[in-house]
XYZ file of C-alpha atoms in Angstrom:
171
model
C 191.016 242.756 -19.353
C 188.726 243.321 -16.206
C 189.119 247.077 -15.074
C 190.014 247.292 -19.039
C 187.047 249.970 -18.919
C 188.323 251.857 -16.727
C 192.237 252.923 -18.117
C 191.041 255.148 -20.431
C 193.280 257.944 -18.926
C 197.119 258.524 -18.088
C 196.897 258.692 -14.454
C 194.515 255.806 -14.920
C 197.488 254.322 -15.806
C 199.855 255.700 -12.987
C 197.108 254.108 -10.488
C 196.969 251.220 -11.120
C 201.040 249.840 -10.962
C 201.028 252.605 -8.144
C 198.965 249.530 -6.414
C 201.721 247.281 -7.336
C 203.582 249.636 -4.372
C 200.988 251.069 -2.512
C 203.116 250.463 0.553
C 206.153 252.235 0.219
C 204.639 255.341 -0.177
C 205.213 257.757 2.161
C 202.043 259.907 4.543
C 202.960 262.450 4.159
C 201.690 265.343 1.329
C 204.733 267.620 -0.348
C 205.761 270.075 0.870
C 203.688 273.441 0.310
C 205.531 276.657 -2.734
C 203.312 279.069 -2.170
C 200.814 280.609 0.336
C 196.690 279.922 -0.317
C 193.812 279.788 1.244
C 193.983 284.476 2.427
C 190.731 286.735 2.074
C 189.981 289.159 -0.804
C 189.400 292.603 0.339
C 186.231 291.779 -1.049
C 185.848 288.782 0.727
C 186.148 290.448 4.021
C 184.140 293.089 3.769
C 181.105 290.838 2.678
C 181.655 288.577 5.495
C 182.250 291.148 8.055
C 178.621 292.612 6.790
C 177.208 289.673 7.698
C 178.367 288.489 10.957
C 177.257 292.146 11.726
C 173.800 291.440 10.350
C 173.725 288.011 12.475
C 174.473 289.501 14.904
C 171.917 291.692 15.158
C 169.814 289.781 14.548
C 169.630 288.808 11.713
C 168.797 285.909 8.680
C 170.718 285.285 5.778
C 168.862 284.800 2.432
C 169.803 282.962 -0.633
C 168.099 284.332 -3.491
C 167.756 283.101 -6.888
C 169.689 285.529 -9.598
C 166.944 285.009 -11.612
C 163.493 286.141 -11.612
C 159.672 286.582 -13.374
C 160.106 290.271 -13.706
C 162.182 293.421 -12.764
C 161.402 296.964 -12.295
C 164.040 297.959 -14.599
C 162.965 297.946 -18.429
C 166.304 296.592 -19.870
C 166.660 294.379 -17.244
C 168.175 290.971 -19.651
C 165.629 289.023 -20.599
C 166.632 285.615 -21.761
C 166.340 284.556 -24.454
C 164.816 280.926 -23.895
C 164.121 281.054 -20.154
C 163.384 277.785 -18.507
C 160.078 278.984 -16.337
C 158.329 282.364 -16.596
C 159.474 282.314 -13.679
C 163.099 282.656 -14.174
C 163.947 285.145 -17.372
C 164.984 287.903 -16.228
C 168.239 288.827 -14.900
C 167.644 290.530 -11.775
C 168.457 294.410 -11.179
C 168.278 294.640 -7.074
C 167.473 292.485 -4.162
C 164.234 293.811 -3.662
C 162.218 290.428 -5.356
C 163.856 288.019 -3.872
C 163.864 288.962 -0.571
C 160.411 290.293 -0.889
C 158.999 286.515 -2.277
C 161.726 285.878 0.830
C 159.665 287.667 3.515
C 156.447 286.942 2.482
C 157.523 283.087 2.810
C 158.356 283.310 5.723
C 154.841 285.256 6.875
C 153.031 282.920 4.867
C 154.675 280.025 7.013
C 154.029 281.301 10.124
C 157.109 283.491 11.475
C 155.451 287.324 11.618
C 158.651 288.220 12.508
C 161.413 288.787 10.365
C 164.491 290.036 9.483
C 166.537 288.226 6.637
C 169.535 289.955 3.748
C 171.490 288.934 1.401
C 174.186 289.415 -0.195
C 174.653 288.466 -3.640
C 175.393 289.539 -7.705
C 172.455 291.856 -9.561
C 173.331 291.926 -13.291
C 174.026 295.758 -14.470
C 172.650 296.601 -17.978
C 173.388 297.575 -21.254
C 174.383 295.582 -23.319
C 173.856 291.463 -23.927
C 176.210 290.952 -20.808
C 175.263 292.804 -18.117
C 177.205 294.379 -15.998
C 177.421 292.019 -12.160
C 177.162 294.330 -8.710
C 177.508 292.986 -5.399
C 174.922 294.383 -3.486
C 173.719 294.342 0.081
C 169.883 293.983 0.742
C 167.702 293.855 3.489
C 164.048 293.285 4.179
C 162.694 293.919 8.469
C 159.818 293.164 10.057
C 159.002 296.202 12.474
C 159.696 300.328 11.580
C 161.914 302.224 10.138
C 163.570 303.096 12.677
C 164.811 298.826 13.655
C 165.513 300.252 9.893
C 167.440 302.503 9.863
C 170.292 300.646 13.151
C 170.882 298.263 11.008
C 171.858 300.365 8.506
C 174.330 302.758 10.729
C 174.968 298.884 12.132
C 176.680 298.312 9.165
C 178.430 302.060 8.118
C 179.962 301.671 11.834
C 181.620 297.922 10.767
C 182.772 299.784 8.089
C 183.808 303.485 9.043
C 181.576 305.166 6.843
C 179.543 307.475 7.267
C 176.169 306.980 5.698
C 172.585 309.446 4.513
C 169.622 308.453 4.515
C 166.794 309.935 1.779
C 163.149 308.109 0.736
C 162.984 306.016 -2.013
C 159.092 306.061 -3.515
C 159.156 302.033 -5.021
C 156.633 300.388 -5.280
C 156.460 296.027 -6.211
C 154.699 292.990 -7.100
C 155.145 290.173 -6.065
């Protein structure tokens, strides 16, 4: 009767009955019927990119998908956010990486080299399109950043194209 509160499901009864002959249960696992555990093509690509960037001296960052604002005016805003700092689903990784870089500099690490491989959420519609993106931020000059981009593209066997973009962000 002392186990009455623990035994609520069928499997709980099986476990209780099994306790009487536990020494007769074989110590081996059942034979596997199928092969599991292979990485998908997308997972292998993301791992390759991360390995290249870590090998080049960068650190992987993990930032929040919910943020205080977004440069895209159509970004999906939560109707009842938990806080004003987490009310919009990000459409790019820039604001999170800038915040992570600022935190590093504030803590005395001026030589920032961060990257993130994560989802962004692209409008329109009540359910945004979820896409993988790669973003990075480095202290130094344009040529250091360009070398990192070229290393990623070389690992992926893709020819890069570069163009100037005029973007301004506020933290």
